[in-house]
XYZ file of C-alpha atoms in Angstrom:
529
model
C 96.054 95.763 63.111
C 94.955 97.401 60.599
C 94.729 100.677 59.181
C 92.655 102.465 56.749
C 93.095 106.111 55.493
C 90.871 108.574 55.471
C 90.035 112.339 54.387
C 93.340 115.080 55.733
C 92.490 117.512 59.437
C 92.814 120.482 58.551
C 94.675 122.655 60.881
C 92.129 124.961 61.802
C 90.335 121.630 62.887
C 88.790 121.649 66.584
C 89.937 119.469 69.027
C 86.574 118.618 70.825
C 86.115 114.692 71.033
C 88.571 113.139 72.958
C 88.991 108.821 72.957
C 90.684 107.131 75.772
C 91.473 104.012 74.653
C 92.171 100.892 78.094
C 90.710 101.243 81.379
C 92.545 100.972 84.205
C 94.300 103.046 87.232
C 95.896 105.632 83.536
C 92.739 105.732 81.703
C 90.412 105.993 84.183
C 92.382 108.735 86.199
C 92.777 109.927 82.099
C 88.857 110.620 82.091
C 88.335 111.913 85.920
C 91.234 114.590 84.924
C 89.725 115.830 81.746
C 86.431 115.142 82.579
C 86.444 117.239 85.336
C 88.435 119.636 84.108
C 86.372 120.190 81.019
C 84.405 124.120 80.040
C 80.841 122.657 79.656
C 79.536 126.214 78.722
C 82.038 126.473 75.279
C 80.631 127.039 72.498
C 82.421 123.737 71.271
C 82.146 120.893 74.278
C 84.573 117.785 75.100
C 83.584 115.124 74.820
C 85.246 112.034 76.385
C 84.149 108.141 75.647
C 86.607 105.488 76.973
C 87.250 102.347 74.999
C 87.816 99.173 77.611
C 88.201 95.982 76.751
C 86.258 93.564 78.884
C 88.413 90.985 78.781
C 91.449 92.237 79.983
C 92.485 92.460 83.135
C 93.863 95.784 85.152
C 96.909 95.683 86.372
C 97.066 97.954 88.012
C 100.291 100.468 88.752
C 100.406 100.071 92.306
C 99.308 100.974 95.595
C 102.011 103.886 96.317
C 101.186 107.285 94.976
C 102.910 110.807 95.855
C 101.007 114.300 97.399
C 100.111 115.303 94.246
C 97.001 112.658 94.688
C 95.432 114.710 97.147
C 94.963 117.518 94.644
C 94.360 115.665 91.497
C 91.110 113.797 93.558
C 90.540 117.321 94.803
C 89.845 118.608 91.196
C 88.196 115.962 90.222
C 85.664 116.535 93.459
C 85.333 113.280 95.328
C 86.031 114.263 98.424
C 88.540 112.231 100.908
C 86.413 110.541 103.155
C 85.446 108.790 100.238
C 88.511 107.984 98.883
C 90.128 106.662 101.957
C 86.543 104.963 101.980
C 86.427 102.763 98.737
C 89.167 102.470 98.091
C 90.819 101.158 101.595
C 93.565 103.150 102.076
C 96.174 104.660 104.197
C 98.556 107.755 104.658
C 101.356 107.479 103.478
C 104.042 110.022 104.810
C 107.874 108.685 103.055
C 109.568 105.914 102.298
C 111.393 103.999 104.403
C 114.342 102.107 103.443
C 116.158 99.100 105.275
C 119.214 97.519 104.854
C 120.223 99.416 101.823
C 123.376 100.304 102.434
C 125.675 97.658 104.785
C 122.557 95.322 105.713
C 123.092 95.669 109.109
C 121.208 96.039 112.020
C 120.882 100.024 112.319
C 120.800 100.254 109.075
C 117.627 102.382 107.449
C 116.582 105.799 106.917
C 113.179 107.784 106.329
C 112.614 109.445 102.447
C 110.020 111.867 104.357
C 107.435 113.963 102.214
C 107.981 117.419 104.215
C 110.407 119.509 103.080
C 113.154 119.179 105.491
C 113.142 123.057 107.393
C 113.530 126.314 105.573
C 116.898 127.301 104.942
C 119.645 127.429 103.200
C 120.848 123.656 102.458
C 124.547 124.356 103.302
C 123.197 125.060 106.440
C 120.837 122.603 107.387
C 123.564 119.999 106.456
C 126.728 121.627 108.518
C 124.344 121.999 111.244
C 123.316 118.637 110.787
C 127.134 116.788 110.279
C 128.220 119.057 114.091
C 124.799 117.608 115.701
C 124.849 114.132 114.667
C 122.221 112.211 114.102
C 119.684 110.333 111.091
C 119.463 113.821 108.875
C 115.515 112.609 108.003
C 115.425 113.011 111.947
C 117.297 116.806 112.478
C 116.065 118.757 109.738
C 111.613 118.177 109.646
C 109.342 116.178 112.013
C 108.095 113.656 110.266
C 110.349 110.625 110.879
C 109.113 110.680 114.754
C 105.463 110.845 113.523
C 105.942 108.073 111.156
C 107.694 106.039 113.714
C 104.988 105.755 116.144
C 102.391 105.089 113.176
C 100.464 108.837 113.483
C 98.270 110.108 111.451
C 99.467 113.467 109.171
C 96.214 114.814 109.795
C 93.652 115.560 112.563
C 89.516 114.143 110.813
C 88.779 117.795 111.799
C 90.497 119.015 109.046
C 89.592 120.277 105.158
C 89.374 117.720 102.814
C 93.314 117.393 101.747
C 94.533 119.226 104.274
C 96.905 118.074 107.153
C 99.938 118.948 109.608
C 102.855 116.865 107.599
C 102.659 116.656 103.448
C 101.386 113.164 102.867
C 100.107 110.550 100.255
C 97.970 107.021 100.339
C 98.438 103.453 99.684
C 95.572 102.471 98.547
C 94.153 98.967 96.570
C 94.539 99.772 92.559
C 91.648 98.106 91.513
C 89.153 99.777 94.636
C 90.453 103.307 92.644
C 90.266 102.197 89.347
C 86.384 101.375 90.162
C 85.597 104.016 92.076
C 86.898 106.432 89.372
C 84.618 104.837 86.982
C 81.650 105.130 89.030
C 82.667 108.964 89.537
C 83.546 109.398 85.539
C 80.620 107.704 84.334
C 78.011 109.054 86.871
C 78.543 112.432 87.389
C 81.477 113.184 84.915
C 79.438 112.327 81.490
C 81.736 109.678 79.320
C 81.160 107.649 78.083
C 82.408 104.387 78.841
C 81.992 101.723 75.821
C 82.901 98.416 77.270
C 84.469 96.084 73.568
C 87.138 95.444 72.035
C 89.777 97.402 69.412
C 90.367 95.180 66.367
C 91.290 98.243 63.994
C 92.142 101.276 64.048
C 91.371 104.338 61.045
C 93.909 106.473 59.805
C 94.616 109.203 57.848
C 96.504 109.465 54.422
C 99.143 112.078 57.238
C 99.660 109.706 60.025
C 96.757 110.901 62.119
C 94.248 108.348 64.079
C 90.453 109.462 63.095
C 88.853 106.434 64.510
C 88.939 102.683 66.968
C 87.375 100.492 64.767
C 85.365 98.188 67.921
C 84.550 94.630 67.667
C 80.527 95.241 68.324
C 80.172 98.949 68.641
C 81.799 100.251 65.013
C 83.375 102.811 64.502
C 84.820 105.943 66.893
C 85.639 108.709 65.934
C 87.501 110.927 67.856
C 90.983 114.529 67.191
C 92.448 112.980 69.998
C 93.621 109.279 70.836
C 95.219 108.844 74.480
C 96.790 105.611 74.362
C 95.659 103.581 78.371
C 95.999 99.760 77.010
C 100.007 99.457 79.677
C 102.282 97.265 78.228
C 100.343 96.682 75.095
C 101.105 99.526 73.495
C 97.452 99.285 70.854
C 98.070 103.098 69.596
C 101.876 104.459 69.746
C 103.189 101.060 69.478
C 101.515 98.619 66.982
C 99.883 101.568 65.474
C 102.814 103.705 65.471
C 105.990 101.742 66.015
C 107.080 104.691 68.749
C 110.293 102.678 69.736
C 110.590 102.224 73.055
C 114.525 103.172 75.069
C 115.028 100.045 77.331
C 117.136 101.065 81.182
C 117.878 97.863 81.923
C 121.782 98.786 82.408
C 120.778 101.519 84.637
C 118.296 99.857 86.491
C 118.470 95.157 86.556
C 114.960 94.954 88.332
C 113.004 93.103 85.615
C 110.706 90.453 88.337
C 108.059 91.074 91.236
C 106.603 88.603 93.375
C 104.357 90.409 95.094
C 101.249 88.567 97.680
C 98.549 89.683 100.131
C 98.263 88.847 103.794
C 95.810 90.029 105.661
C 95.864 91.422 109.254
C 93.761 91.459 112.590
C 92.086 94.100 113.865
C 93.120 96.865 115.395
C 96.826 96.163 114.503
C 99.098 99.566 113.643
C 99.144 100.842 109.799
C 102.630 101.670 108.964
C 102.516 105.924 107.347
C 105.042 105.143 105.175
C 106.042 102.199 102.976
C 108.861 99.789 103.789
C 111.624 98.944 101.510
C 114.117 96.318 103.115
C 116.518 94.951 100.578
C 118.512 91.312 99.875
C 120.640 90.459 98.085
C 119.377 90.808 94.377
C 117.106 92.558 95.249
C 114.599 94.883 97.278
C 111.164 93.566 99.809
C 108.090 96.571 99.976
C 105.545 96.199 102.793
C 102.496 98.763 102.326
C 99.771 98.731 104.971
C 95.772 98.244 104.587
C 93.546 99.054 106.449
C 92.705 95.780 106.358
C 95.693 94.171 104.787
C 99.414 94.314 103.274
C 101.090 94.563 100.128
C 103.649 92.391 100.109
C 106.290 92.425 96.987
C 109.563 91.396 96.175
C 111.448 93.363 93.618
C 114.609 91.110 92.273
C 117.199 90.928 89.322
C 116.640 88.025 87.955
C 120.612 88.337 85.859
C 121.618 87.715 89.840
C 118.325 85.588 91.482
C 116.345 82.897 90.613
C 112.581 83.021 90.505
C 113.144 79.744 93.370
C 115.651 81.703 95.354
C 112.928 85.516 95.072
C 110.179 83.627 96.418
C 112.039 81.863 99.123
C 113.575 85.761 99.723
C 110.241 86.472 100.524
C 109.162 83.623 102.005
C 111.908 85.012 105.029
C 109.921 87.923 105.143
C 106.686 87.738 105.671
C 107.961 84.711 108.036
C 110.070 87.027 109.751
C 107.869 90.586 110.253
C 104.410 88.513 110.485
C 104.106 86.443 113.718
C 100.705 85.982 113.954
C 101.087 83.529 111.304
C 104.851 81.780 111.369
C 103.959 78.997 110.017
C 100.624 78.655 108.179
C 100.402 78.390 104.903
C 101.331 81.698 102.329
C 99.102 82.760 99.317
C 99.831 82.018 95.876
C 102.454 84.882 95.316
C 101.957 86.675 91.974
C 104.535 86.565 89.353
C 105.175 89.831 87.601
C 107.784 90.264 84.710
C 108.453 94.215 83.602
C 111.630 95.723 80.991
C 112.911 98.908 82.587
C 112.192 101.648 79.607
C 110.044 103.919 77.705
C 109.186 105.600 74.683
C 111.483 107.886 72.680
C 108.285 109.594 72.276
C 104.876 110.427 74.021
C 102.785 112.329 71.973
C 102.778 111.300 68.065
C 100.319 113.125 65.535
C 97.218 112.902 67.447
C 97.858 110.276 69.694
C 99.454 110.405 73.363
C 100.558 107.701 75.764
C 99.900 107.863 79.476
C 100.583 105.122 81.923
C 102.218 102.095 80.821
C 102.342 102.145 77.750
C 104.551 105.069 77.715
C 106.598 103.913 80.038
C 107.957 101.475 83.175
C 110.271 101.394 85.929
C 110.287 99.679 88.872
C 108.784 100.803 91.290
C 110.833 102.156 93.891
C 109.218 105.336 95.243
C 106.176 105.053 93.111
C 106.322 107.147 90.472
C 104.208 105.192 88.309
C 100.784 107.110 89.703
C 102.719 110.677 89.415
C 103.818 110.366 86.105
C 99.842 110.130 85.238
C 99.103 112.868 87.629
C 101.664 115.080 85.662
C 101.631 114.008 82.025
C 97.274 114.601 81.935
C 98.345 118.178 83.658
C 100.781 119.294 81.134
C 98.184 117.782 78.467
C 95.419 120.507 80.336
C 97.187 122.507 80.719
C 98.195 123.246 77.267
C 95.115 122.015 75.497
C 95.759 121.994 72.384
C 91.909 123.773 71.208
C 92.473 123.350 67.452
C 94.642 120.769 65.402
C 96.978 123.263 64.292
C 98.150 123.830 68.015
C 98.593 119.686 68.322
C 102.012 119.477 66.670
C 103.755 122.669 69.072
C 102.679 120.734 71.815
C 103.678 117.478 71.388
C 106.860 118.727 70.773
C 107.434 120.483 74.146
C 105.756 117.985 76.250
C 108.581 114.849 74.292
C 110.996 117.638 75.838
C 109.667 117.198 78.907
C 108.200 113.689 79.553
C 112.113 112.859 78.119
C 113.627 115.910 80.938
C 111.299 113.596 83.865
C 111.850 109.602 82.580
C 115.535 111.044 82.828
C 115.718 111.968 86.159
C 113.575 109.657 87.266
C 116.330 106.591 86.349
C 118.615 108.711 88.321
C 116.458 109.130 91.240
C 115.906 105.454 91.512
C 119.769 104.636 90.464
C 120.534 106.772 93.448
C 119.265 104.186 95.788
C 121.500 101.879 94.610
C 125.379 103.442 93.782
C 125.657 104.334 97.025
C 125.255 101.341 98.411
C 128.344 100.089 100.784
C 127.110 96.401 100.400
C 129.188 93.344 98.342
C 126.629 90.888 96.693
C 127.261 90.757 93.073
C 124.136 93.044 92.354
C 124.849 95.467 94.618
C 128.845 95.297 93.161
C 126.962 95.422 89.748
C 125.244 98.756 90.704
C 128.400 101.073 91.464
C 130.245 100.116 88.015
C 130.713 103.506 86.461
C 129.173 101.794 83.176
C 125.594 101.146 84.816
C 125.403 105.195 85.771
C 124.412 107.971 84.472
C 126.610 110.532 83.136
C 124.692 113.218 84.730
C 124.346 111.237 87.719
C 128.301 111.077 88.050
C 128.759 115.250 87.741
C 125.560 115.607 90.217
C 128.134 113.300 92.509
C 130.922 115.121 92.275
C 129.268 118.874 92.478
C 127.457 116.990 95.861
C 130.516 116.197 97.528
C 131.850 120.184 97.556
C 128.256 121.181 98.514
C 124.396 120.027 99.114
C 121.835 119.063 96.517
C 120.429 122.778 95.404
C 117.117 124.343 93.571
C 120.307 124.967 91.106
C 120.006 121.725 89.968
C 117.102 120.682 89.516
C 115.332 123.416 87.726
C 112.459 122.878 86.331
C 108.886 124.025 87.941
C 107.317 120.604 89.282
C 110.645 118.523 89.775
C 109.008 114.407 90.836
C 112.240 114.516 92.988
C 113.447 118.067 93.993
C 116.793 118.869 96.215
C 115.510 118.038 98.620
C 114.517 113.994 97.832
C 118.411 114.155 97.294
C 119.588 115.098 99.887
C 117.761 112.312 102.297
C 118.379 109.544 100.454
C 122.479 111.092 100.025
C 123.240 111.012 103.302
C 120.989 109.181 105.503
C 122.982 106.113 102.454
C 125.769 107.903 104.761
C 127.483 110.308 101.897
C 129.641 112.286 103.283
C 129.141 116.032 104.441
C 130.672 118.542 102.361
C 132.519 120.606 103.840
C 132.004 124.527 104.701
C 133.150 126.783 101.748
C 134.811 130.275 101.686
C 131.980 132.294 100.729
C 129.465 132.640 104.131
C 125.952 131.256 103.289
C 122.132 133.286 104.779
C 121.311 133.211 108.355
C 123.545 130.212 110.191
C 122.705 131.656 113.569
C 118.866 132.053 112.008
C 118.854 128.078 110.798
C 120.158 126.885 114.702
C 117.208 128.462 115.897
C 114.731 126.470 113.320
C 115.979 123.561 113.990
C 115.945 124.319 117.141
C 112.466 124.409 117.504
C 112.206 120.997 115.509
C 111.965 119.573 118.778
C 108.858 121.452 120.231
C 106.648 120.648 116.476
C 107.956 116.794 117.499
C 106.861 116.628 121.028
C 103.494 118.524 119.828
C 102.603 117.059 116.513
C 103.075 112.890 118.380
C 101.136 114.907 120.990
C 97.610 115.392 119.248
C 97.787 113.516 116.064
C 96.044 109.986 116.411
C 97.360 107.005 114.892
C 96.458 105.907 111.818
C 94.172 103.127 112.694
C 92.577 104.736 115.194
C 91.608 107.924 112.318
C 90.652 105.200 109.905
C 88.682 103.479 112.374
C 87.366 105.795 113.512
C 85.951 107.234 110.372
C 84.940 104.357 109.107
C 82.259 103.615 112.077
C 81.136 106.387 112.363
C 80.663 107.653 108.217
C 79.444 103.632 107.214
C 75.499 104.770 109.748
C 74.950 107.644 107.642
C 76.012 105.831 104.459
C 73.141 103.350 105.595
C 70.565 106.047 105.912
C 71.203 107.579 102.935
C 71.571 104.198 100.890
């Protein structure tokens, strides 16, 4: 892509115009968050322009989110009802892992979004090891709620409030469409549908404008690269290298399909991740369909064998269509990798342009959210502050990508399955050194806040506890130092059963909640139209 040289930009140059290149979930979340948080009463208010190619289809980063999405939508100014209806969304309260340890029929555990009951983790793990049962069920009530396909909230509750922590399953294409309307109609974002054909830069390396085929040069002070895998700015223009993580995470392909569901059928409260010989299958329930996909390593499984694996899963889990023709599977090829730097000069990469890891644990959208939080919480009002903020951003997000790799790898290294794929995952050469160190430490004490010191850890100690003990990792024996209050912990654990029964009796099913929402809201929407 051609580059022109323009005049230099001084350190006191104000940052007032942000240009986002690329749409989809990343681009429109960026536009909405910046637009919603911009101070319109300042002397030099921000303007936001999003440039989107009319010919590039949105890939969509997936159908699963983290609980952070509730805060994000609230900040943007979208009501929960509007979001649920517009995006065919459902509640997600965690992830269930079937067959990851041994592949046996009873091999299953839950990683819920609600943290364990508040207590010393040493006491909690010790009490669980003495009482037995599944760890998630012992230390919280969410497992039972998920088992019965219940919603995490009542209709009368305020938007984004719940009795349990929750996120969403959604249609990524419909989310991008909702965000587009909201950004352009309510937040003042300028939308340019055009092809980027060049980049104009200064002799010092800053971008001053992107040139488009029909709209000419679009100038800006800060450019956000949301062009996906193409990475037109951070990759093509700046040449920022990528760091491959395929030595740790082997999966590089997925087959995806959408299956309709019968009216009134149950809607699962969690993402179901079912292990197979060379990867895993996601199964996500929405009100009108299931999103199902087979993630696999092409080095361990052929495309035809993957298609057969996915077909067998669908036939086994869709009893209403055991012999009916299936929709065509969509194949996705990807590499687990991320940029060496995410912010270069006055260009910030967000979304797939920053990197991608296999979709286990749905980290893609939360990385977009955290990237925008970091940008806006420390926004460089002038060019002179940008390099400092960029250095801090790059350090923080290299830390976060490393932690995600470690957490994803944890799901594999504890498996006892004997297929080549799973044996290769247990090869010491494929395990990040910090994870090796932590696994050695956790034989003597459970994961705690001391292991994850950042304020906004994507996966806190509780998440590691759920996976460790769900996968059968041996609990540590009690040490010589007394813990905070073992008796209090026992009392709290005893109260969980009462809370579990109360919630099970008082919460509606996901299907009842979402159907009632649609039936009661649709007439009001028709009258106001």
